[in-house]
């Protein structure tokens, strides 16, 4: 009863992710914090592209502003999507909660171990991502300090007073405002990544539970085997529906992030070769590590889900199916046939997100970066 009444925000598998989203009112509540966090980012993001077009600053700061503009666009899209589809996300999280509680209440010690491992991994990833996000925020604020000219952490265009934005006291005022904005953006960008990673890790957990159930068929009596296989088929349907719902929520955003990741990494590579000081080089490397690590985690867990769903059929085949009666063998064969279609996180509703796709993207990024370097050289 205590588990059933558990607040979704308190689910251990999410760590602090949902708590941060609730605090900033992206999910579960609707208050002024949402607008305090999003409004400055939307306004600045609109002016960033104008500033890039009209900029007379050095090339390294223009390139950095391009990176920040794309990053801000990605951040704003995440925040807007959460606000617009808030109730869809909350319904999905409640579905996950019901599945999670079902596994927590299991008497099977192996399932309990699998749940603990997944929870521990999810919390670890979320903490690492938050730490890297905090380091990146510090980099945003400190990067201009090491420049040869006076610039703001984020480029922006200010109508009527744009020519005075680097003069005191305007520069100090805008610098402080942008420094305050940095952690607010981090709480919009990083928790979303952590939430999607947790969704995918839970789908992987469901795959592993199915594999365990199928490999344990030999421990059951003959009259119990058919019922267990039918349970596995029903659970597989739940798993398939879970992944489909996840794709319906995130697939178009994955396409936006696919394009943004390519643009940002290419820009950062270019920034690395034109950085003026060692300190700026270190900060750019920190940017690259953060953005690359965030994307690699997403692609890795999506790739793991892709292959874990294949392993369901392998686990079924590894059972002692030759000892079952004909009807039970047919039921098991039906489950194996259903498992031949892998469960995939889709990018734009079309392409499966996996490490092969990431490798292709990195090859394209490096080719474009090489072209930019030759032109600049």
mmCIF file of C-alpha atoms in Angstrom:
data_model
loop_
_atom_site.group_PDB
_atom_site.id
_atom_site.type_symbol
_atom_site.label_atom_id
_atom_site.label_comp_id
_atom_site.label_asym_id
_atom_site.label_seq_id
_atom_site.Cartn_x
_atom_site.Cartn_y
_atom_site.Cartn_z
ATOM 1 C CA UNK A 1 0.000 0.000 0.000
ATOM 2 C CA UNK A 2 2.889 2.321 0.840
ATOM 3 C CA UNK A 3 4.500 1.707 -2.558
ATOM 4 C CA UNK A 4 1.250 2.331 -4.446
ATOM 5 C CA UNK A 5 0.797 5.699 -2.744
ATOM 6 C CA UNK A 6 4.389 6.738 -3.513
ATOM 7 C CA UNK A 7 4.701 10.119 -5.213
ATOM 8 C CA UNK A 8 6.216 9.680 -8.718
ATOM 9 C CA UNK A 9 8.767 12.371 -7.828
ATOM 10 C CA UNK A 10 10.052 10.146 -5.002
ATOM 11 C CA UNK A 11 10.792 7.110 -7.200
ATOM 12 C CA UNK A 12 14.396 6.087 -6.387
ATOM 13 C CA UNK A 13 15.190 5.286 -10.015
ATOM 14 C CA UNK A 14 14.879 8.969 -11.000
ATOM 15 C CA UNK A 15 17.126 10.302 -8.241
ATOM 16 C CA UNK A 16 16.772 14.093 -8.131
ATOM 17 C CA UNK A 17 15.669 14.454 -11.766
ATOM 18 C CA UNK A 18 11.915 14.750 -11.247
ATOM 19 C CA UNK A 19 12.420 16.822 -8.096
ATOM 20 C CA UNK A 20 14.308 19.429 -10.129
ATOM 21 C CA UNK A 21 11.615 19.414 -12.810
ATOM 22 C CA UNK A 22 8.904 19.832 -10.207
ATOM 23 C CA UNK A 23 10.795 22.660 -8.493
ATOM 24 C CA UNK A 24 11.040 24.585 -11.769
ATOM 25 C CA UNK A 25 7.392 23.604 -12.504
ATOM 26 C CA UNK A 26 8.060 21.833 -15.808
ATOM 27 C CA UNK A 27 6.195 18.759 -14.516
ATOM 28 C CA UNK A 28 3.582 18.042 -11.813
ATOM 29 C CA UNK A 29 3.006 21.705 -10.880
ATOM 30 C CA UNK A 30 2.465 24.986 -12.723
ATOM 31 C CA UNK A 31 3.743 28.167 -11.110
ATOM 32 C CA UNK A 32 5.847 31.305 -11.681
ATOM 33 C CA UNK A 33 9.217 29.492 -11.629
ATOM 34 C CA UNK A 34 8.599 28.073 -15.105
ATOM 35 C CA UNK A 35 8.309 31.563 -16.586
ATOM 36 C CA UNK A 36 11.222 32.963 -14.580
ATOM 37 C CA UNK A 37 13.429 30.188 -15.990
ATOM 38 C CA UNK A 38 12.216 30.147 -19.589
ATOM 39 C CA UNK A 39 11.395 33.756 -20.473
ATOM 40 C CA UNK A 40 14.995 35.104 -20.276
ATOM 41 C CA UNK A 41 16.274 32.179 -22.344
ATOM 42 C CA UNK A 42 13.662 32.633 -25.054
ATOM 43 C CA UNK A 43 14.377 36.375 -25.275
ATOM 44 C CA UNK A 44 18.170 35.994 -25.293
ATOM 45 C CA UNK A 45 18.045 33.119 -27.783
ATOM 46 C CA UNK A 46 16.114 35.296 -30.237
ATOM 47 C CA UNK A 47 18.699 38.080 -29.905
ATOM 48 C CA UNK A 48 21.684 35.702 -30.120
ATOM 49 C CA UNK A 49 21.179 35.069 -33.825
ATOM 50 C CA UNK A 50 20.863 38.813 -34.487
ATOM 51 C CA UNK A 51 24.065 39.401 -32.515
ATOM 52 C CA UNK A 52 25.919 36.729 -34.504
ATOM 53 C CA UNK A 53 24.805 38.338 -37.776
ATOM 54 C CA UNK A 54 25.827 41.855 -36.705
ATOM 55 C CA UNK A 55 28.857 40.901 -34.596
ATOM 56 C CA UNK A 56 32.223 42.646 -35.019
ATOM 57 C CA UNK A 57 33.967 40.586 -32.318
ATOM 58 C CA UNK A 58 36.910 38.258 -32.892
ATOM 59 C CA UNK A 59 36.297 34.981 -34.697
ATOM 60 C CA UNK A 60 36.739 32.784 -31.618
ATOM 61 C CA UNK A 61 33.948 34.593 -29.768
ATOM 62 C CA UNK A 62 31.651 34.505 -32.806
ATOM 63 C CA UNK A 63 32.204 30.752 -33.105
ATOM 64 C CA UNK A 64 31.535 30.333 -29.386
ATOM 65 C CA UNK A 65 28.352 32.404 -29.672
ATOM 66 C CA UNK A 66 27.168 30.108 -32.473
ATOM 67 C CA UNK A 67 27.656 27.141 -30.142
ATOM 68 C CA UNK A 68 25.782 28.893 -27.332
ATOM 69 C CA UNK A 69 22.947 29.935 -29.650
ATOM 70 C CA UNK A 70 22.424 26.337 -30.783
ATOM 71 C CA UNK A 71 22.688 25.091 -27.184
ATOM 72 C CA UNK A 72 20.144 27.677 -26.021
ATOM 73 C CA UNK A 73 17.795 26.712 -28.851
ATOM 74 C CA UNK A 74 18.032 23.069 -27.808
ATOM 75 C CA UNK A 75 17.441 24.032 -24.162
ATOM 76 C CA UNK A 76 14.413 26.180 -25.001
ATOM 77 C CA UNK A 77 12.928 23.433 -27.185
ATOM 78 C CA UNK A 78 13.251 20.979 -24.286
ATOM 79 C CA UNK A 79 11.572 23.376 -21.872
ATOM 80 C CA UNK A 80 8.743 24.251 -24.256
ATOM 81 C CA UNK A 81 8.153 20.587 -25.073
ATOM 82 C CA UNK A 82 7.889 19.716 -21.381
ATOM 83 C CA UNK A 83 5.400 22.536 -20.803
ATOM 84 C CA UNK A 84 3.268 21.767 -23.864
ATOM 85 C CA UNK A 85 3.237 17.996 -23.317
ATOM 86 C CA UNK A 86 3.292 18.110 -19.528
ATOM 87 C CA UNK A 87 0.250 15.879 -19.021
ATOM 88 C CA UNK A 88 1.489 13.335 -21.584
ATOM 89 C CA UNK A 89 4.804 13.079 -19.751
ATOM 90 C CA UNK A 90 3.048 12.765 -16.398
ATOM 91 C CA UNK A 91 0.810 9.951 -17.699
ATOM 92 C CA UNK A 92 3.861 8.156 -19.048
ATOM 93 C CA UNK A 93 5.724 8.550 -15.747
ATOM 94 C CA UNK A 94 2.716 7.134 -13.884
ATOM 95 C CA UNK A 95 2.739 4.116 -16.220
ATOM 96 C CA UNK A 96 6.438 3.647 -15.479
ATOM 97 C CA UNK A 97 5.649 3.975 -11.774
ATOM 98 C CA UNK A 98 3.090 1.135 -11.939
ATOM 99 C CA UNK A 99 5.609 -1.134 -13.709
ATOM 100 C CA UNK A 100 8.345 -0.112 -11.275
ATOM 101 C CA UNK A 101 6.201 -0.887 -8.220
ATOM 102 C CA UNK A 102 5.287 -4.255 -9.733
ATOM 103 C CA UNK A 103 8.991 -5.123 -9.944
ATOM 104 C CA UNK A 104 9.707 -3.786 -6.443
ATOM 105 C CA UNK A 105 6.994 -6.068 -5.050
ATOM 106 C CA UNK A 106 8.432 -9.151 -6.759
ATOM 107 C CA UNK A 107 9.524 -12.027 -4.530
ATOM 108 C CA UNK A 108 12.182 -13.092 -7.038
ATOM 109 C CA UNK A 109 15.637 -12.186 -5.635
ATOM 110 C CA UNK A 110 17.141 -11.955 -9.137
ATOM 111 C CA UNK A 111 14.546 -9.359 -10.175
ATOM 112 C CA UNK A 112 15.261 -7.422 -6.984
ATOM 113 C CA UNK A 113 18.959 -7.386 -7.866
ATOM 114 C CA UNK A 114 18.202 -6.199 -11.416
ATOM 115 C CA UNK A 115 16.021 -3.364 -10.075
ATOM 116 C CA UNK A 116 18.726 -2.257 -7.635
ATOM 117 C CA UNK A 117 21.402 -2.332 -10.357
ATOM 118 C CA UNK A 118 19.272 -0.247 -12.722
ATOM 119 C CA UNK A 119 18.369 2.238 -9.987
ATOM 120 C CA UNK A 120 22.015 2.609 -8.975
ATOM 121 C CA UNK A 121 23.118 3.139 -12.589
ATOM 122 C CA UNK A 122 20.366 5.673 -13.282
ATOM 123 C CA UNK A 123 21.219 7.728 -10.184
ATOM 124 C CA UNK A 124 24.953 7.580 -10.992
ATOM 125 C CA UNK A 125 24.408 8.824 -14.556
ATOM 126 C CA UNK A 126 22.147 11.644 -13.378
ATOM 127 C CA UNK A 127 24.727 12.788 -10.810
ATOM 128 C CA UNK A 128 27.565 12.723 -13.331
ATOM 129 C CA UNK A 129 25.495 14.682 -15.857
ATOM 130 C CA UNK A 130 24.557 17.275 -13.243
ATOM 131 C CA UNK A 131 28.205 17.613 -12.204
ATOM 132 C CA UNK A 132 29.289 18.142 -15.814
ATOM 133 C CA UNK A 133 26.446 20.624 -16.274
ATOM 134 C CA UNK A 134 27.643 22.618 -13.246
ATOM 135 C CA UNK A 135 31.213 22.619 -14.578
ATOM 136 C CA UNK A 136 29.949 23.849 -17.946
ATOM 137 C CA UNK A 137 28.005 26.667 -16.266
ATOM 138 C CA UNK A 138 31.220 27.733 -14.541
ATOM 139 C CA UNK A 139 32.948 27.619 -17.932
ATOM 140 C CA UNK A 140 30.283 29.867 -19.475
ATOM 141 C CA UNK A 141 30.915 32.532 -16.841
ATOM 142 C CA UNK A 142 34.716 32.291 -16.677
ATOM 143 C CA UNK A 143 35.487 31.987 -20.429
ATOM 144 C CA UNK A 144 35.126 35.743 -21.154
ATOM 145 C CA UNK A 145 37.507 36.575 -18.295
ATOM 146 C CA UNK A 146 40.392 34.948 -20.189
ATOM 147 C CA UNK A 147 39.648 36.724 -23.468
ATOM 148 C CA UNK A 148 41.672 39.607 -24.880
ATOM 149 C CA UNK A 149 38.526 41.736 -25.226
ATOM 150 C CA UNK A 150 35.555 42.520 -22.984
ATOM 151 C CA UNK A 151 32.660 40.205 -23.900
ATOM 152 C CA UNK A 152 29.587 38.784 -22.178
ATOM 153 C CA UNK A 153 29.192 35.085 -21.302
ATOM 154 C CA UNK A 154 26.438 34.804 -23.943
ATOM 155 C CA UNK A 155 26.200 36.949 -27.013
ATOM 156 C CA UNK A 156 23.015 39.001 -27.268
ATOM 157 C CA UNK A 157 21.705 41.986 -29.195
ATOM 158 C CA UNK A 158 20.228 44.920 -27.267
ATOM 159 C CA UNK A 159 18.241 47.373 -29.409
ATOM 160 C CA UNK A 160 19.096 51.071 -28.851
ATOM 161 C CA UNK A 161 21.813 50.328 -26.251
ATOM 162 C CA UNK A 162 23.752 47.559 -28.019
ATOM 163 C CA UNK A 163 26.785 49.815 -28.563
ATOM 164 C CA UNK A 164 26.963 50.442 -24.800
ATOM 165 C CA UNK A 165 26.646 46.831 -23.577
ATOM 166 C CA UNK A 166 30.414 46.555 -23.015
ATOM 167 C CA UNK A 167 30.620 49.865 -21.151
ATOM 168 C CA UNK A 168 30.232 50.192 -17.389
ATOM 169 C CA UNK A 169 27.833 49.788 -15.649
ATOM 170 C CA UNK A 170 25.835 48.003 -18.385
ATOM 171 C CA UNK A 171 28.489 45.329 -18.838
ATOM 172 C CA UNK A 172 28.578 44.414 -15.141
ATOM 173 C CA UNK A 173 24.775 44.333 -14.890
ATOM 174 C CA UNK A 174 24.337 42.065 -17.918
ATOM 175 C CA UNK A 175 27.247 39.868 -16.806
ATOM 176 C CA UNK A 176 25.609 39.229 -13.417
ATOM 177 C CA UNK A 177 22.211 38.557 -15.036
ATOM 178 C CA UNK A 178 23.731 36.023 -17.441
ATOM 179 C CA UNK A 179 25.709 34.377 -14.631
ATOM 180 C CA UNK A 180 22.455 33.886 -12.691
ATOM 181 C CA UNK A 181 20.802 32.420 -15.790
ATOM 182 C CA UNK A 182 23.448 29.700 -16.200
ATOM 183 C CA UNK A 183 22.223 27.315 -13.435
ATOM 184 C CA UNK A 184 18.600 27.893 -14.491
ATOM 185 C CA UNK A 185 19.435 26.669 -17.987
ATOM 186 C CA UNK A 186 21.357 23.728 -16.545
ATOM 187 C CA UNK A 187 18.207 22.715 -14.629
ATOM 188 C CA UNK A 188 16.272 22.827 -17.899
ATOM 189 C CA UNK A 189 18.786 20.934 -20.064
ATOM 190 C CA UNK A 190 20.417 18.260 -17.877
ATOM 191 C CA UNK A 191 17.327 16.855 -16.055
ATOM 192 C CA UNK A 192 15.626 16.238 -19.390
ATOM 193 C CA UNK A 193 18.583 14.164 -20.576
ATOM 194 C CA UNK A 194 18.579 12.277 -17.274
ATOM 195 C CA UNK A 195 14.846 11.609 -17.555
ATOM 196 C CA UNK A 196 15.136 10.165 -21.079
ATOM 197 C CA UNK A 197 18.098 8.017 -19.986
ATOM 198 C CA UNK A 198 16.057 6.700 -17.050
ATOM 199 C CA UNK A 199 13.125 5.883 -19.342
ATOM 200 C CA UNK A 200 15.455 3.869 -21.576
ATOM 201 C CA UNK A 201 17.202 2.156 -18.660
ATOM 202 C CA UNK A 202 13.831 1.062 -17.334
ATOM 203 C CA UNK A 203 12.922 -0.412 -20.741
ATOM 204 C CA UNK A 204 16.237 -2.311 -20.625
ATOM 205 C CA UNK A 205 15.317 -3.519 -17.130
ATOM 206 C CA UNK A 206 12.018 -4.870 -18.472
ATOM 207 C CA UNK A 207 13.930 -6.726 -21.207
ATOM 208 C CA UNK A 208 16.257 -8.272 -18.623
ATOM 209 C CA UNK A 209 13.309 -9.317 -16.452
ATOM 210 C CA UNK A 210 11.773 -11.073 -19.461
ATOM 211 C CA UNK A 211 15.057 -12.815 -20.222
ATOM 212 C CA UNK A 212 15.323 -13.987 -16.614
ATOM 213 C CA UNK A 213 11.760 -15.329 -16.640
ATOM 214 C CA UNK A 214 12.364 -17.257 -19.862
ATOM 215 C CA UNK A 215 15.671 -18.719 -18.687
ATOM 216 C CA UNK A 216 13.940 -19.861 -15.485
ATOM 217 C CA UNK A 217 11.255 -21.922 -17.256
ATOM 218 C CA UNK A 218 13.172 -25.140 -16.609
ATOM 219 C CA UNK A 219 12.631 -24.638 -12.862
ATOM 220 C CA UNK A 220 8.839 -24.759 -13.252
ATOM 221 C CA UNK A 221 6.520 -27.712 -13.407
ATOM 222 C CA UNK A 222 5.116 -28.612 -16.820
ATOM 223 C CA UNK A 223 1.628 -27.363 -15.959
ATOM 224 C CA UNK A 224 3.060 -23.964 -14.911
ATOM 225 C CA UNK A 225 5.226 -23.360 -17.958
ATOM 226 C CA UNK A 226 2.448 -22.385 -20.380
ATOM 227 C CA UNK A 227 1.028 -19.841 -17.925
ATOM 228 C CA UNK A 228 4.487 -18.339 -17.414
ATOM 229 C CA UNK A 229 5.040 -18.024 -21.181
ATOM 230 C CA UNK A 230 1.660 -16.320 -21.583
ATOM 231 C CA UNK A 231 2.666 -13.918 -18.789
ATOM 232 C CA UNK A 232 5.906 -13.206 -20.687
ATOM 233 C CA UNK A 233 3.962 -12.470 -23.886
ATOM 234 C CA UNK A 234 1.712 -10.027 -22.013
ATOM 235 C CA UNK A 235 4.739 -8.413 -20.400
ATOM 236 C CA UNK A 236 6.404 -8.124 -23.791
ATOM 237 C CA UNK A 237 3.299 -6.294 -25.042
ATOM 238 C CA UNK A 238 3.621 -3.905 -22.091
ATOM 239 C CA UNK A 239 7.291 -3.379 -22.954
ATOM 240 C CA UNK A 240 6.515 -2.722 -26.616
ATOM 241 C CA UNK A 241 3.784 -0.242 -25.681
ATOM 242 C CA UNK A 242 6.154 1.442 -23.231
ATOM 243 C CA UNK A 243 8.804 1.992 -25.922
ATOM 244 C CA UNK A 244 6.180 3.172 -28.439
ATOM 245 C CA UNK A 245 4.900 5.735 -25.922
ATOM 246 C CA UNK A 246 8.452 6.876 -25.250
ATOM 247 C CA UNK A 247 9.028 7.375 -28.980
ATOM 248 C CA UNK A 248 5.774 9.296 -29.332
ATOM 249 C CA UNK A 249 6.978 11.735 -26.664
ATOM 250 C CA UNK A 250 10.611 12.163 -27.680
ATOM 251 C CA UNK A 251 11.262 11.101 -31.270
ATOM 252 C CA UNK A 252 11.003 14.568 -32.863
ATOM 253 C CA UNK A 253 13.121 16.130 -30.136
ATOM 254 C CA UNK A 254 15.736 13.432 -30.753
ATOM 255 C CA UNK A 255 15.883 14.655 -34.370
ATOM 256 C CA UNK A 256 16.390 18.261 -33.227
ATOM 257 C CA UNK A 257 19.116 17.138 -30.822
ATOM 258 C CA UNK A 258 20.736 15.014 -33.525
ATOM 259 C CA UNK A 259 21.124 18.130 -35.677
ATOM 260 C CA UNK A 260 22.107 20.364 -32.739
ATOM 261 C CA UNK A 261 24.720 17.893 -31.507
ATOM 262 C CA UNK A 262 26.360 17.820 -34.923
ATOM 263 C CA UNK A 263 26.438 21.605 -35.157
ATOM 264 C CA UNK A 264 27.686 22.141 -31.600
ATOM 265 C CA UNK A 265 30.467 19.556 -31.729
ATOM 266 C CA UNK A 266 31.712 20.869 -35.072
ATOM 267 C CA UNK A 267 31.741 24.439 -33.745
ATOM 268 C CA UNK A 268 33.576 23.382 -30.577
ATOM 269 C CA UNK A 269 36.244 21.541 -32.556
ATOM 270 C CA UNK A 270 36.773 24.695 -34.572
ATOM 271 C CA UNK A 271 36.870 26.793 -31.374
ATOM 272 C CA UNK A 272 39.560 24.484 -30.036
ATOM 273 C CA UNK A 273 42.027 25.306 -32.812
ATOM 274 C CA UNK A 274 41.494 29.083 -32.597
ATOM 275 C CA UNK A 275 41.441 29.442 -28.789
ATOM 276 C CA UNK A 276 43.785 32.262 -27.740
ATOM 277 C CA UNK A 277 44.858 31.042 -24.292
ATOM 278 C CA UNK A 278 45.405 27.770 -22.463
ATOM 279 C CA UNK A 279 42.521 28.610 -20.116
ATOM 280 C CA UNK A 280 40.140 29.042 -23.055
ATOM 281 C CA UNK A 281 41.364 25.756 -24.532
ATOM 282 C CA UNK A 282 40.637 23.959 -21.252
ATOM 283 C CA UNK A 283 37.139 25.473 -21.071
ATOM 284 C CA UNK A 284 36.357 24.511 -24.691
ATOM 285 C CA UNK A 285 37.494 20.948 -23.961
ATOM 286 C CA UNK A 286 35.153 20.941 -20.941
ATOM 287 C CA UNK A 287 32.294 22.061 -23.222
ATOM 288 C CA UNK A 288 33.098 19.229 -25.622
ATOM 289 C CA UNK A 289 33.267 16.626 -22.873
ATOM 290 C CA UNK A 290 29.879 17.705 -21.498
ATOM 291 C CA UNK A 291 28.013 17.779 -24.799
ATOM 292 C CA UNK A 292 29.691 14.601 -26.070
ATOM 293 C CA UNK A 293 29.131 12.664 -22.827
ATOM 294 C CA UNK A 294 25.445 13.640 -22.736
ATOM 295 C CA UNK A 295 24.906 12.383 -26.271
ATOM 296 C CA UNK A 296 27.033 9.241 -25.887
ATOM 297 C CA UNK A 297 25.023 8.175 -22.825
ATOM 298 C CA UNK A 298 21.759 8.592 -24.746
ATOM 299 C CA UNK A 299 23.030 6.646 -27.753
ATOM 300 C CA UNK A 300 24.641 3.965 -25.597
ATOM 301 C CA UNK A 301 21.509 3.148 -23.584
ATOM 302 C CA UNK A 302 19.407 3.269 -26.764
ATOM 303 C CA UNK A 303 21.866 0.862 -28.403
ATOM 304 C CA UNK A 304 21.698 -1.398 -25.331
ATOM 305 C CA UNK A 305 17.891 -1.483 -25.502
ATOM 306 C CA UNK A 306 18.095 -2.401 -29.194
ATOM 307 C CA UNK A 307 20.216 -5.485 -28.504
ATOM 308 C CA UNK A 308 18.624 -6.448 -25.174
ATOM 309 C CA UNK A 309 15.288 -6.742 -26.987
ATOM 310 C CA UNK A 310 16.938 -9.204 -29.403
ATOM 311 C CA UNK A 311 18.215 -11.226 -26.451
ATOM 312 C CA UNK A 312 14.630 -11.982 -25.397
ATOM 313 C CA UNK A 313 14.322 -14.393 -28.322
ATOM 314 C CA UNK A 314 17.722 -15.911 -27.490
ATOM 315 C CA UNK A 315 16.679 -16.441 -23.867
ATOM 316 C CA UNK A 316 13.482 -18.160 -25.025
ATOM 317 C CA UNK A 317 15.426 -20.447 -27.351
ATOM 318 C CA UNK A 318 17.903 -21.308 -24.576
ATOM 319 C CA UNK A 319 15.076 -22.644 -22.398
ATOM 320 C CA UNK A 320 14.306 -26.374 -22.299
ATOM 321 C CA UNK A 321 11.619 -25.950 -24.985
ATOM 322 C CA UNK A 322 12.161 -29.478 -26.311
ATOM 323 C CA UNK A 323 10.640 -30.818 -23.069
ATOM 324 C CA UNK A 324 7.384 -28.865 -23.493
ATOM 325 C CA UNK A 325 4.209 -30.174 -25.068
ATOM 326 C CA UNK A 326 3.336 -29.097 -28.620
ATOM 327 C CA UNK A 327 0.894 -26.328 -27.622
ATOM 328 C CA UNK A 328 3.406 -24.820 -25.203
ATOM 329 C CA UNK A 329 6.121 -24.960 -27.869
ATOM 330 C CA UNK A 330 3.836 -23.083 -30.275
ATOM 331 C CA UNK A 331 3.173 -20.428 -27.648
ATOM 332 C CA UNK A 332 6.904 -20.041 -27.047
ATOM 333 C CA UNK A 333 7.517 -19.884 -30.795
ATOM 334 C CA UNK A 334 5.002 -17.037 -31.011
ATOM 335 C CA UNK A 335 6.973 -15.115 -28.381
ATOM 336 C CA UNK A 336 10.235 -15.759 -30.271
ATOM 337 C CA UNK A 337 8.684 -14.496 -33.506
ATOM 338 C CA UNK A 338 7.497 -11.325 -31.774
ATOM 339 C CA UNK A 339 11.012 -10.741 -30.434
ATOM 340 C CA UNK A 340 12.562 -10.715 -33.914
ATOM 341 C CA UNK A 341 11.576 -7.064 -34.310
ATOM 342 C CA UNK A 342 13.946 -5.053 -32.094
ATOM 343 C CA UNK A 343 12.713 -2.306 -29.818
ATOM 344 C CA UNK A 344 14.393 0.916 -30.863
ATOM 345 C CA UNK A 345 14.460 4.534 -29.758
ATOM 346 C CA UNK A 346 13.753 6.376 -32.997
ATOM 347 C CA UNK A 347 15.201 9.643 -34.276
ATOM 348 C CA UNK A 348 12.523 11.559 -36.129
ATOM 349 C CA UNK A 349 10.301 8.494 -36.076
ATOM 350 C CA UNK A 350 12.493 6.826 -38.702
ATOM 351 C CA UNK A 351 16.071 5.937 -37.780
ATOM 352 C CA UNK A 352 16.982 3.791 -34.752
ATOM 353 C CA UNK A 353 19.232 5.551 -32.240
ATOM 354 C CA UNK A 354 22.289 3.365 -31.720
ATOM 355 C CA UNK A 355 26.083 3.518 -31.706
ATOM 356 C CA UNK A 356 26.261 2.892 -35.449
ATOM 357 C CA UNK A 357 24.240 6.043 -36.043
ATOM 358 C CA UNK A 358 26.472 7.972 -33.628
ATOM 359 C CA UNK A 359 29.565 6.783 -35.489
ATOM 360 C CA UNK A 360 28.113 7.963 -38.805
ATOM 361 C CA UNK A 361 27.325 11.344 -37.257
ATOM 362 C CA UNK A 362 30.848 11.702 -35.854
ATOM 363 C CA UNK A 363 32.327 10.874 -39.269
ATOM 364 C CA UNK A 364 30.188 13.583 -40.874
ATOM 365 C CA UNK A 365 31.132 16.097 -38.146
ATOM 366 C CA UNK A 366 34.841 15.428 -38.606
ATOM 367 C CA UNK A 367 34.569 15.783 -42.390
ATOM 368 C CA UNK A 368 32.833 19.150 -42.053
ATOM 369 C CA UNK A 369 35.320 20.263 -39.393
ATOM 370 C CA UNK A 370 38.235 19.367 -41.693
ATOM 371 C CA UNK A 371 36.658 21.466 -44.444
ATOM 372 C CA UNK A 372 36.248 24.429 -42.068
ATOM 373 C CA UNK A 373 39.836 24.109 -40.880
ATOM 374 C CA UNK A 374 41.181 24.158 -44.431
ATOM 375 C CA UNK A 375 39.099 27.202 -45.328
ATOM 376 C CA UNK A 376 40.183 29.017 -42.162
ATOM 377 C CA UNK A 377 43.815 28.035 -42.690
#
